[in-house]
PDB file of C-alpha atoms in Angstrom:
ATOM      1  CA  UNK A   1      53.660  10.301 -30.091  1.00 60.00           C
ATOM      2  CA  UNK A   2      52.753   8.375 -33.214  1.00 59.00           C
ATOM      3  CA  UNK A   3      51.101   5.601 -31.147  1.00 60.00           C
ATOM      4  CA  UNK A   4      49.158   8.227 -29.190  1.00 57.00           C
ATOM      5  CA  UNK A   5      47.839   9.784 -32.391  1.00 62.00           C
ATOM      6  CA  UNK A   6      46.831   6.383 -33.769  1.00 65.00           C
ATOM      7  CA  UNK A   7      45.055   5.399 -30.530  1.00 62.00           C
ATOM      8  CA  UNK A   8      43.274   8.746 -30.364  1.00 64.00           C
ATOM      9  CA  UNK A   9      42.186   8.410 -33.972  1.00 61.00           C
ATOM     10  CA  UNK A  10      40.792   4.950 -33.346  1.00 62.00           C
ATOM     11  CA  UNK A  11      38.882   6.149 -30.300  1.00 65.00           C
ATOM     12  CA  UNK A  12      37.430   9.027 -32.281  1.00 69.00           C
ATOM     13  CA  UNK A  13      36.424   6.639 -35.062  1.00 66.00           C
ATOM     14  CA  UNK A  14      34.724   4.309 -32.586  1.00 61.00           C
ATOM     15  CA  UNK A  15      32.929   7.284 -31.007  1.00 64.00           C
ATOM     16  CA  UNK A  16      31.727   8.499 -34.390  1.00 65.00           C
ATOM     17  CA  UNK A  17      30.495   5.015 -35.256  1.00 65.00           C
ATOM     18  CA  UNK A  18      28.622   4.762 -31.956  1.00 58.00           C
ATOM     19  CA  UNK A  19      27.008   8.164 -32.540  1.00 55.00           C
ATOM     20  CA  UNK A  20      26.105   7.208 -36.110  1.00 57.00           C
ATOM     21  CA  UNK A  21      24.540   3.935 -34.957  1.00 58.00           C
ATOM     22  CA  UNK A  22      22.620   5.830 -32.253  1.00 57.00           C
ATOM     23  CA  UNK A  23      21.259   8.364 -34.742  1.00 56.00           C
ATOM     24  CA  UNK A  24      20.356   5.684 -37.282  1.00 63.00           C
ATOM     25  CA  UNK A  25      18.644   3.576 -34.610  1.00 64.00           C
ATOM     26  CA  UNK A  26      16.582   6.474 -33.270  1.00 58.00           C
ATOM     27  CA  UNK A  27      15.714   7.769 -36.725  1.00 59.00           C
ATOM     28  CA  UNK A  28      14.857   4.307 -37.992  1.00 63.00           C
ATOM     29  CA  UNK A  29      12.608   3.614 -35.040  1.00 60.00           C
ATOM     30  CA  UNK A  30      10.800   6.945 -35.409  1.00 64.00           C
ATOM     31  CA  UNK A  31      10.328   6.328 -39.125  1.00 65.00           C
ATOM     32  CA  UNK A  32       8.967   2.811 -38.610  1.00 68.00           C
ATOM     33  CA  UNK A  33       6.566   3.996 -35.904  1.00 74.00           C
ATOM     34  CA  UNK A  34       4.852   6.143 -38.535  1.00 73.00           C
ATOM     35  CA  UNK A  35       5.061   3.623 -41.377  1.00 71.00           C
ATOM     36  CA  UNK A  36       3.409   0.838 -39.377  1.00 77.00           C
ATOM     37  CA  UNK A  37       0.805   3.137 -37.802  1.00 80.00           C
ATOM     38  CA  UNK A  38      -2.761   2.664 -39.108  1.00 91.00           C
ATOM     39  CA  UNK A  39      -4.389   5.178 -41.425  1.00 94.00           C
ATOM     40  CA  UNK A  40      -6.650   7.737 -39.823  1.00 94.00           C
ATOM     41  CA  UNK A  41     -10.122   6.486 -38.977  1.00 95.00           C
ATOM     42  CA  UNK A  42     -12.315   9.168 -37.391  1.00 93.00           C
ATOM     43  CA  UNK A  43     -14.721   6.558 -36.048  1.00 93.00           C
ATOM     44  CA  UNK A  44     -12.127   4.610 -34.077  1.00 94.00           C
ATOM     45  CA  UNK A  45      -9.621   7.398 -33.336  1.00 96.00           C
ATOM     46  CA  UNK A  46     -11.313  10.124 -31.277  1.00 96.00           C
ATOM     47  CA  UNK A  47      -9.185  12.911 -29.875  1.00 98.00           C
ATOM     48  CA  UNK A  48      -7.977  12.854 -26.302  1.00 97.00           C
ATOM     49  CA  UNK A  49      -9.756  15.566 -24.322  1.00 98.00           C
ATOM     50  CA  UNK A  50     -10.698  16.768 -20.859  1.00 97.00           C
ATOM     51  CA  UNK A  51     -13.596  18.864 -19.609  1.00 97.00           C
ATOM     52  CA  UNK A  52     -12.878  21.219 -16.722  1.00 95.00           C
ATOM     53  CA  UNK A  53     -15.182  23.534 -14.775  1.00 92.00           C
ATOM     54  CA  UNK A  54     -18.858  24.312 -15.023  1.00 86.00           C
ATOM     55  CA  UNK A  55     -21.178  27.107 -16.028  1.00 82.00           C
ATOM     56  CA  UNK A  56     -23.015  28.254 -19.124  1.00 84.00           C
ATOM     57  CA  UNK A  57     -20.006  29.959 -20.703  1.00 93.00           C
ATOM     58  CA  UNK A  58     -18.311  27.388 -22.903  1.00 96.00           C
ATOM     59  CA  UNK A  59     -14.708  27.463 -24.067  1.00 98.00           C
ATOM     60  CA  UNK A  60     -12.787  25.203 -26.458  1.00 98.00           C
ATOM     61  CA  UNK A  61      -8.991  25.351 -26.221  1.00 98.00           C
ATOM     62  CA  UNK A  62      -6.751  24.486 -29.180  1.00 98.00           C
ATOM     63  CA  UNK A  63      -2.999  24.279 -28.644  1.00 97.00           C
ATOM     64  CA  UNK A  64      -0.181  25.014 -31.073  1.00 96.00           C
ATOM     65  CA  UNK A  65       2.437  22.924 -32.866  1.00 93.00           C
ATOM     66  CA  UNK A  66       3.961  20.246 -30.546  1.00 90.00           C
ATOM     67  CA  UNK A  67       1.583  21.363 -27.784  1.00 94.00           C
ATOM     68  CA  UNK A  68      -1.088  19.509 -25.811  1.00 96.00           C
ATOM     69  CA  UNK A  69      -4.185  20.199 -23.737  1.00 96.00           C
ATOM     70  CA  UNK A  70      -1.927  20.606 -20.701  1.00 94.00           C
ATOM     71  CA  UNK A  71      -0.579  23.831 -22.206  1.00 95.00           C
ATOM     72  CA  UNK A  72      -3.664  25.598 -20.864  1.00 96.00           C
ATOM     73  CA  UNK A  73      -3.456  24.436 -17.251  1.00 93.00           C
ATOM     74  CA  UNK A  74      -2.273  27.702 -15.754  1.00 91.00           C
ATOM     75  CA  UNK A  75      -4.339  29.389 -13.029  1.00 89.00           C
ATOM     76  CA  UNK A  76      -7.459  27.526 -14.161  1.00 89.00           C
ATOM     77  CA  UNK A  77      -9.174  28.264 -10.835  1.00 86.00           C
ATOM     78  CA  UNK A  78      -9.658  31.846 -11.945  1.00 83.00           C
ATOM     79  CA  UNK A  79     -11.887  30.765 -14.835  1.00 91.00           C
ATOM     80  CA  UNK A  80     -13.204  27.228 -14.224  1.00 89.00           C
ATOM     81  CA  UNK A  81     -15.760  28.257 -11.596  1.00 87.00           C
ATOM     82  CA  UNK A  82     -17.728  30.287 -14.150  1.00 91.00           C
ATOM     83  CA  UNK A  83     -16.811  28.615 -17.439  1.00 94.00           C
ATOM     84  CA  UNK A  84     -16.839  25.092 -18.827  1.00 96.00           C
ATOM     85  CA  UNK A  85     -13.623  24.275 -20.675  1.00 97.00           C
ATOM     86  CA  UNK A  86     -13.006  21.654 -23.338  1.00 98.00           C
ATOM     87  CA  UNK A  87      -9.255  20.984 -23.486  1.00 98.00           C
ATOM     88  CA  UNK A  88      -8.212  18.953 -26.525  1.00 98.00           C
ATOM     89  CA  UNK A  89      -5.075  17.211 -27.789  1.00 98.00           C
ATOM     90  CA  UNK A  90      -4.947  17.701 -31.554  1.00 98.00           C
ATOM     91  CA  UNK A  91      -4.541  14.676 -33.783  1.00 98.00           C
ATOM     92  CA  UNK A  92      -0.882  13.641 -33.761  1.00 96.00           C
ATOM     93  CA  UNK A  93      -0.041  15.484 -30.540  1.00 96.00           C
ATOM     94  CA  UNK A  94      -0.271  14.959 -26.804  1.00 95.00           C
ATOM     95  CA  UNK A  95      -2.108  11.731 -26.014  1.00 95.00           C
ATOM     96  CA  UNK A  96      -4.333  11.781 -29.094  1.00 97.00           C
ATOM     97  CA  UNK A  97      -3.923   9.110 -31.816  1.00 96.00           C
ATOM     98  CA  UNK A  98      -0.977   9.456 -34.181  1.00 96.00           C
ATOM     99  CA  UNK A  99      -2.085   7.774 -37.414  1.00 96.00           C
ATOM    100  CA  UNK A 100      -0.111   7.595 -40.635  1.00 95.00           C
ATOM    101  CA  UNK A 101      -1.911  10.489 -42.322  1.00 93.00           C
ATOM    102  CA  UNK A 102      -1.462  13.878 -43.967  1.00 94.00           C
ATOM    103  CA  UNK A 103      -2.467  16.003 -40.926  1.00 96.00           C
ATOM    104  CA  UNK A 104      -4.222  18.489 -43.137  1.00 97.00           C
ATOM    105  CA  UNK A 105      -6.283  21.406 -41.889  1.00 98.00           C
ATOM    106  CA  UNK A 106      -9.439  19.600 -43.007  1.00 97.00           C
ATOM    107  CA  UNK A 107      -8.491  16.524 -40.987  1.00 97.00           C
ATOM    108  CA  UNK A 108      -7.842  18.495 -37.805  1.00 98.00           C
ATOM    109  CA  UNK A 109     -11.064  20.462 -38.217  1.00 98.00           C
ATOM    110  CA  UNK A 110     -13.024  17.255 -38.750  1.00 97.00           C
ATOM    111  CA  UNK A 111     -11.540  15.580 -35.682  1.00 98.00           C
ATOM    112  CA  UNK A 112     -12.411  18.614 -33.560  1.00 98.00           C
ATOM    113  CA  UNK A 113     -15.915  18.858 -34.982  1.00 98.00           C
ATOM    114  CA  UNK A 114     -16.655  15.348 -33.738  1.00 97.00           C
ATOM    115  CA  UNK A 115     -15.619  16.113 -30.148  1.00 98.00           C
ATOM    116  CA  UNK A 116     -17.177  19.577 -30.046  1.00 98.00           C
ATOM    117  CA  UNK A 117     -20.576  18.351 -31.233  1.00 97.00           C
ATOM    118  CA  UNK A 118     -20.513  15.163 -29.138  1.00 97.00           C
ATOM    119  CA  UNK A 119     -19.760  17.087 -25.939  1.00 97.00           C
ATOM    120  CA  UNK A 120     -22.321  19.817 -26.615  1.00 96.00           C
ATOM    121  CA  UNK A 121     -19.976  22.731 -27.292  1.00 97.00           C
ATOM    122  CA  UNK A 122     -21.778  23.522 -30.563  1.00 96.00           C
ATOM    123  CA  UNK A 123     -24.708  25.460 -29.123  1.00 93.00           C
ATOM    124  CA  UNK A 124     -23.684  28.942 -30.228  1.00 94.00           C
ATOM    125  CA  UNK A 125     -22.365  30.149 -26.868  1.00 93.00           C
ATOM    126  CA  UNK A 126     -18.829  28.761 -27.202  1.00 97.00           C
ATOM    127  CA  UNK A 127     -15.676  30.835 -27.589  1.00 98.00           C
ATOM    128  CA  UNK A 128     -12.652  29.238 -29.225  1.00 98.00           C
ATOM    129  CA  UNK A 129      -9.346  29.998 -27.498  1.00 98.00           C
ATOM    130  CA  UNK A 130      -6.284  29.048 -29.518  1.00 98.00           C
ATOM    131  CA  UNK A 131      -2.534  29.497 -29.652  1.00 98.00           C
ATOM    132  CA  UNK A 132      -0.180  29.637 -32.653  1.00 97.00           C
ATOM    133  CA  UNK A 133      -1.055  26.827 -35.113  1.00 97.00           C
ATOM    134  CA  UNK A 134      -4.256  26.349 -33.146  1.00 98.00           C
ATOM    135  CA  UNK A 135      -5.433  29.801 -34.225  1.00 98.00           C
ATOM    136  CA  UNK A 136      -5.411  28.680 -37.860  1.00 98.00           C
ATOM    137  CA  UNK A 137      -7.622  25.728 -36.935  1.00 98.00           C
ATOM    138  CA  UNK A 138      -9.868  27.879 -34.750  1.00 98.00           C
ATOM    139  CA  UNK A 139     -10.450  30.436 -37.505  1.00 98.00           C
ATOM    140  CA  UNK A 140     -11.234  27.611 -39.943  1.00 98.00           C
ATOM    141  CA  UNK A 141     -13.785  26.220 -37.472  1.00 98.00           C
ATOM    142  CA  UNK A 142     -15.318  29.662 -36.994  1.00 98.00           C
ATOM    143  CA  UNK A 143     -15.607  30.120 -40.746  1.00 97.00           C
ATOM    144  CA  UNK A 144     -17.221  26.705 -41.219  1.00 97.00           C
ATOM    145  CA  UNK A 145     -19.569  26.787 -38.223  1.00 97.00           C
ATOM    146  CA  UNK A 146     -20.514  30.384 -37.383  1.00 96.00           C
ATOM    147  CA  UNK A 147     -23.652  29.094 -35.651  1.00 97.00           C
ATOM    148  CA  UNK A 148     -21.602  26.974 -33.247  1.00 97.00           C
ATOM    149  CA  UNK A 149     -19.450  29.755 -31.785  1.00 97.00           C
ATOM    150  CA  UNK A 150     -19.660  33.282 -30.388  1.00 96.00           C
ATOM    151  CA  UNK A 151     -16.192  33.972 -31.726  1.00 97.00           C
ATOM    152  CA  UNK A 152     -12.524  33.297 -31.067  1.00 98.00           C
ATOM    153  CA  UNK A 153      -9.489  34.465 -29.131  1.00 98.00           C
ATOM    154  CA  UNK A 154      -6.335  34.012 -31.221  1.00 98.00           C
ATOM    155  CA  UNK A 155      -2.990  34.122 -29.399  1.00 98.00           C
ATOM    156  CA  UNK A 156       0.246  34.453 -31.357  1.00 97.00           C
ATOM    157  CA  UNK A 157      -1.290  33.880 -34.776  1.00 98.00           C
ATOM    158  CA  UNK A 158       1.411  32.678 -37.211  1.00 96.00           C
ATOM    159  CA  UNK A 159       1.158  34.542 -40.521  1.00 95.00           C
ATOM    160  CA  UNK A 160       4.033  34.418 -42.992  1.00 92.00           C
ATOM    161  CA  UNK A 161       4.453  36.024 -46.409  1.00 84.00           C
ATOM    162  CA  UNK A 162       6.133  32.916 -47.758  1.00 81.00           C
ATOM    163  CA  UNK A 163       8.478  30.054 -46.875  1.00 79.00           C
ATOM    164  CA  UNK A 164      11.509  32.324 -47.110  1.00 82.00           C
ATOM    165  CA  UNK A 165      10.180  34.639 -44.408  1.00 85.00           C
ATOM    166  CA  UNK A 166       9.494  31.648 -42.156  1.00 85.00           C
ATOM    167  CA  UNK A 167      12.992  30.252 -42.690  1.00 80.00           C
ATOM    168  CA  UNK A 168      14.581  33.648 -42.065  1.00 82.00           C
ATOM    169  CA  UNK A 169      12.701  33.988 -38.784  1.00 83.00           C
ATOM    170  CA  UNK A 170      13.558  30.488 -37.605  1.00 77.00           C
ATOM    171  CA  UNK A 171      17.235  31.007 -38.429  1.00 74.00           C
ATOM    172  CA  UNK A 172      17.438  33.298 -35.411  1.00 70.00           C
ATOM    173  CA  UNK A 173      15.948  30.724 -33.034  1.00 65.00           C
ATOM    174  CA  UNK A 174      17.171  27.709 -31.093  1.00 59.00           C
ATOM    175  CA  UNK A 175      19.198  24.919 -32.688  1.00 57.00           C
ATOM    176  CA  UNK A 176      16.090  22.731 -32.845  1.00 56.00           C
ATOM    177  CA  UNK A 177      14.088  25.426 -34.648  1.00 60.00           C
ATOM    178  CA  UNK A 178      16.910  26.087 -37.094  1.00 59.00           C
ATOM    179  CA  UNK A 179      17.252  22.410 -37.936  1.00 57.00           C
ATOM    180  CA  UNK A 180      13.537  21.781 -38.385  1.00 57.00           C
ATOM    181  CA  UNK A 181      13.089  24.817 -40.631  1.00 59.00           C
ATOM    182  CA  UNK A 182      15.659  23.967 -43.292  1.00 57.00           C
ATOM    183  CA  UNK A 183      15.262  21.848 -46.411  1.00 57.00           C
ATOM    184  CA  UNK A 184      16.303  18.704 -44.566  1.00 59.00           C
ATOM    185  CA  UNK A 185      13.748  19.187 -41.801  1.00 63.00           C
ATOM    186  CA  UNK A 186      11.657  16.178 -42.813  1.00 64.00           C
ATOM    187  CA  UNK A 187      14.598  13.917 -42.061  1.00 63.00           C
ATOM    188  CA  UNK A 188      15.904  15.785 -39.047  1.00 67.00           C
ATOM    189  CA  UNK A 189      12.439  15.524 -37.456  1.00 70.00           C
ATOM    190  CA  UNK A 190      13.157  11.810 -37.179  1.00 66.00           C
ATOM    191  CA  UNK A 191      15.686  12.718 -34.498  1.00 64.00           C
ATOM    192  CA  UNK A 192      13.352  14.877 -32.427  1.00 66.00           C
ATOM    193  CA  UNK A 193      13.767  12.695 -29.290  1.00 67.00           C
ATOM    194  CA  UNK A 194      17.391  13.871 -29.221  1.00 64.00           C
ATOM    195  CA  UNK A 195      16.563  17.537 -29.692  1.00 64.00           C
ATOM    196  CA  UNK A 196      13.741  17.379 -27.157  1.00 64.00           C
ATOM    197  CA  UNK A 197      16.121  16.736 -24.273  1.00 62.00           C
ATOM    198  CA  UNK A 198      16.554  19.281 -21.493  1.00 62.00           C
ATOM    199  CA  UNK A 199      19.752  20.746 -22.939  1.00 60.00           C
ATOM    200  CA  UNK A 200      17.749  22.101 -25.902  1.00 62.00           C
ATOM    201  CA  UNK A 201      14.724  23.328 -23.889  1.00 61.00           C
ATOM    202  CA  UNK A 202      13.762  26.930 -24.723  1.00 65.00           C
ATOM    203  CA  UNK A 203      13.681  29.247 -21.713  1.00 67.00           C
ATOM    204  CA  UNK A 204      10.075  30.284 -22.311  1.00 64.00           C
ATOM    205  CA  UNK A 205       8.653  26.748 -22.000  1.00 70.00           C
ATOM    206  CA  UNK A 206       7.804  25.187 -18.650  1.00 72.00           C
ATOM    207  CA  UNK A 207       9.065  21.678 -17.903  1.00 75.00           C
ATOM    208  CA  UNK A 208       5.670  19.999 -18.261  1.00 77.00           C
ATOM    209  CA  UNK A 209       4.867  21.745 -21.544  1.00 78.00           C
ATOM    210  CA  UNK A 210       8.292  20.822 -22.915  1.00 76.00           C
ATOM    211  CA  UNK A 211       7.790  17.190 -21.854  1.00 78.00           C
ATOM    212  CA  UNK A 212       4.493  17.025 -23.774  1.00 81.00           C
ATOM    213  CA  UNK A 213       6.227  18.526 -26.814  1.00 80.00           C
ATOM    214  CA  UNK A 214       8.064  15.213 -27.230  1.00 82.00           C
ATOM    215  CA  UNK A 215       4.862  13.250 -27.866  1.00 88.00           C
ATOM    216  CA  UNK A 216       4.416  14.028 -31.549  1.00 87.00           C
ATOM    217  CA  UNK A 217       5.814  12.079 -34.491  1.00 89.00           C
ATOM    218  CA  UNK A 218       8.033  13.436 -37.248  1.00 85.00           C
ATOM    219  CA  UNK A 219       5.049  13.142 -39.583  1.00 91.00           C
ATOM    220  CA  UNK A 220       2.556  15.000 -37.379  1.00 92.00           C
ATOM    221  CA  UNK A 221       5.099  17.784 -36.865  1.00 89.00           C
ATOM    222  CA  UNK A 222       6.336  18.141 -40.431  1.00 89.00           C
ATOM    223  CA  UNK A 223       2.933  17.801 -42.117  1.00 92.00           C
ATOM    224  CA  UNK A 224       1.193  20.105 -39.639  1.00 94.00           C
ATOM    225  CA  UNK A 225       3.851  22.763 -40.103  1.00 91.00           C
ATOM    226  CA  UNK A 226       3.572  22.665 -43.874  1.00 91.00           C
ATOM    227  CA  UNK A 227      -0.110  21.802 -44.398  1.00 94.00           C
ATOM    228  CA  UNK A 228      -1.601  24.057 -41.721  1.00 96.00           C
ATOM    229  CA  UNK A 229       0.823  26.851 -40.863  1.00 94.00           C
ATOM    230  CA  UNK A 230       2.610  27.472 -44.154  1.00 92.00           C
ATOM    231  CA  UNK A 231       0.116  26.398 -46.830  1.00 93.00           C
ATOM    232  CA  UNK A 232      -3.151  27.803 -45.438  1.00 95.00           C
ATOM    233  CA  UNK A 233      -4.519  31.030 -46.914  1.00 95.00           C
ATOM    234  CA  UNK A 234      -5.466  32.678 -43.624  1.00 95.00           C
ATOM    235  CA  UNK A 235      -6.578  35.846 -45.370  1.00 95.00           C
ATOM    236  CA  UNK A 236      -9.212  33.927 -47.338  1.00 95.00           C
ATOM    237  CA  UNK A 237     -10.503  32.368 -44.126  1.00 96.00           C
ATOM    238  CA  UNK A 238     -10.523  35.706 -42.298  1.00 95.00           C
ATOM    239  CA  UNK A 239     -12.537  37.375 -45.049  1.00 94.00           C
ATOM    240  CA  UNK A 240     -15.204  34.661 -44.768  1.00 94.00           C
ATOM    241  CA  UNK A 241     -15.693  34.864 -40.993  1.00 94.00           C
ATOM    242  CA  UNK A 242     -18.298  37.565 -41.386  1.00 89.00           C
ATOM    243  CA  UNK A 243     -19.211  39.553 -38.297  1.00 93.00           C
ATOM    244  CA  UNK A 244     -18.027  36.997 -35.755  1.00 95.00           C
ATOM    245  CA  UNK A 245     -15.851  38.601 -33.102  1.00 97.00           C
ATOM    246  CA  UNK A 246     -12.163  37.671 -33.034  1.00 98.00           C
ATOM    247  CA  UNK A 247      -9.809  38.993 -30.356  1.00 98.00           C
ATOM    248  CA  UNK A 248      -6.166  38.813 -31.406  1.00 98.00           C
ATOM    249  CA  UNK A 249      -3.605  38.748 -28.587  1.00 98.00           C
ATOM    250  CA  UNK A 250       0.014  39.159 -29.594  1.00 98.00           C
ATOM    251  CA  UNK A 251       3.258  39.890 -27.767  1.00 97.00           C
ATOM    252  CA  UNK A 252       5.397  42.720 -29.065  1.00 96.00           C
ATOM    253  CA  UNK A 253       8.446  40.506 -28.438  1.00 94.00           C
ATOM    254  CA  UNK A 254       7.092  37.556 -30.413  1.00 94.00           C
ATOM    255  CA  UNK A 255      10.010  36.422 -32.565  1.00 90.00           C
ATOM    256  CA  UNK A 256       8.142  33.387 -33.935  1.00 90.00           C
ATOM    257  CA  UNK A 257       4.969  34.951 -35.339  1.00 93.00           C
ATOM    258  CA  UNK A 258       5.603  38.495 -36.668  1.00 93.00           C
ATOM    259  CA  UNK A 259       3.393  41.073 -34.978  1.00 96.00           C
ATOM    260  CA  UNK A 260       3.062  43.180 -38.127  1.00 95.00           C
ATOM    261  CA  UNK A 261       1.695  40.215 -40.079  1.00 96.00           C
ATOM    262  CA  UNK A 262      -0.879  39.416 -37.395  1.00 97.00           C
ATOM    263  CA  UNK A 263      -2.050  43.031 -37.387  1.00 97.00           C
ATOM    264  CA  UNK A 264      -2.466  42.908 -41.154  1.00 97.00           C
ATOM    265  CA  UNK A 265      -4.552  39.729 -40.868  1.00 97.00           C
ATOM    266  CA  UNK A 266      -6.714  41.223 -38.120  1.00 97.00           C
ATOM    267  CA  UNK A 267      -7.492  44.180 -40.372  1.00 96.00           C
ATOM    268  CA  UNK A 268      -9.272  41.798 -42.771  1.00 96.00           C
ATOM    269  CA  UNK A 269     -11.668  40.613 -40.020  1.00 96.00           C
ATOM    270  CA  UNK A 270     -14.677  42.895 -39.860  1.00 93.00           C
ATOM    271  CA  UNK A 271     -15.233  42.474 -36.104  1.00 96.00           C
ATOM    272  CA  UNK A 272     -11.705  42.204 -34.734  1.00 97.00           C
ATOM    273  CA  UNK A 273      -9.974  43.535 -31.638  1.00 97.00           C
ATOM    274  CA  UNK A 274      -6.205  43.547 -31.274  1.00 97.00           C
ATOM    275  CA  UNK A 275      -4.442  43.407 -27.915  1.00 97.00           C
ATOM    276  CA  UNK A 276      -0.681  43.934 -27.992  1.00 97.00           C
ATOM    277  CA  UNK A 277       1.091  42.672 -24.860  1.00 97.00           C
ATOM    278  CA  UNK A 278       4.198  44.649 -23.988  1.00 96.00           C
ATOM    279  CA  UNK A 279       7.089  42.283 -23.321  1.00 94.00           C
ATOM    280  CA  UNK A 280       5.060  39.268 -24.403  1.00 95.00           C
ATOM    281  CA  UNK A 281       6.740  36.596 -26.511  1.00 94.00           C
ATOM    282  CA  UNK A 282       5.210  33.704 -28.446  1.00 93.00           C
ATOM    283  CA  UNK A 283       4.466  31.888 -25.177  1.00 93.00           C
ATOM    284  CA  UNK A 284       2.905  34.880 -23.436  1.00 94.00           C
ATOM    285  CA  UNK A 285       0.182  32.687 -21.916  1.00 95.00           C
ATOM    286  CA  UNK A 286       2.776  30.680 -19.979  1.00 93.00           C
ATOM    287  CA  UNK A 287       4.300  33.888 -18.649  1.00 92.00           C
ATOM    288  CA  UNK A 288       1.038  35.553 -17.609  1.00 94.00           C
ATOM    289  CA  UNK A 289      -2.126  33.471 -18.147  1.00 95.00           C
ATOM    290  CA  UNK A 290      -4.281  36.141 -16.522  1.00 95.00           C
ATOM    291  CA  UNK A 291      -3.952  38.218 -19.688  1.00 96.00           C
ATOM    292  CA  UNK A 292      -5.862  35.500 -21.521  1.00 96.00           C
ATOM    293  CA  UNK A 293      -8.312  34.825 -18.710  1.00 96.00           C
ATOM    294  CA  UNK A 294      -9.204  38.519 -18.599  1.00 95.00           C
ATOM    295  CA  UNK A 295      -9.743  38.506 -22.360  1.00 96.00           C
ATOM    296  CA  UNK A 296     -12.047  35.499 -21.957  1.00 95.00           C
ATOM    297  CA  UNK A 297     -14.079  37.263 -19.266  1.00 94.00           C
ATOM    298  CA  UNK A 298     -14.291  40.460 -21.305  1.00 95.00           C
ATOM    299  CA  UNK A 299     -15.377  38.520 -24.398  1.00 95.00           C
ATOM    300  CA  UNK A 300     -18.537  37.321 -22.675  1.00 90.00           C
ATOM    301  CA  UNK A 301     -19.204  40.799 -21.336  1.00 81.00           C
TER     302      UNK A 301
END
């Protein structure tokens, strides 16, 4: 019995050492990938994008945290015959460059400005369509360039009273969300390739969207979460939008972005509409994209 206990203990020790080496190797590699990456250069690091469809009704799509341009590829046939769509991977996500940078709101807005103007989506007839973190960026673009856009459609807008409210909300989510929302999140993000395996996949994400969610770096995730979602004064931006139309779409089962907070934000926009989707969660577009496509059609009248 004593020999059995000793052998079992040794095996457990070896297993723990192997796991520790694995975690250190993965974390070290992810850390070095960021450290050795070049600083952001807007001239040599354009965003990855795709233009779909045709027509004189222009749309720019901005995904959320860990998302990509492929997030929006649901039932595109229903809209691409009458609209021209600019699908973009934000800096640090999807197949866009992942420089060693701060991933501030200003940086993301600037990177998008370059693509939008270059591809001719700045003519005043464009509607911004955005999800989650992307809605913060879209509203900032609308505030800065009211002459470029007709308005915006904001899906699942994340508004939090403070860091405590965000942490409390995330504490009820998946293991990955709980880990990346605590005080050690900056370091745990180094291990995101482990947590982005199928065993941790949320039920409301499709396989292809979840696969793209593994393309960010710990820096692009952590900095974007803090710089854009948590540290941006969305109310100040909303008050400066003027009379530009903003349609807010929000699921009443959204456990990531509180519905009551989004309603409060919408009330500060002078020309806002609010559409509450019964049974919709934070990924309501993936569940029923036609809700968004109908909102797009209605926006243009």
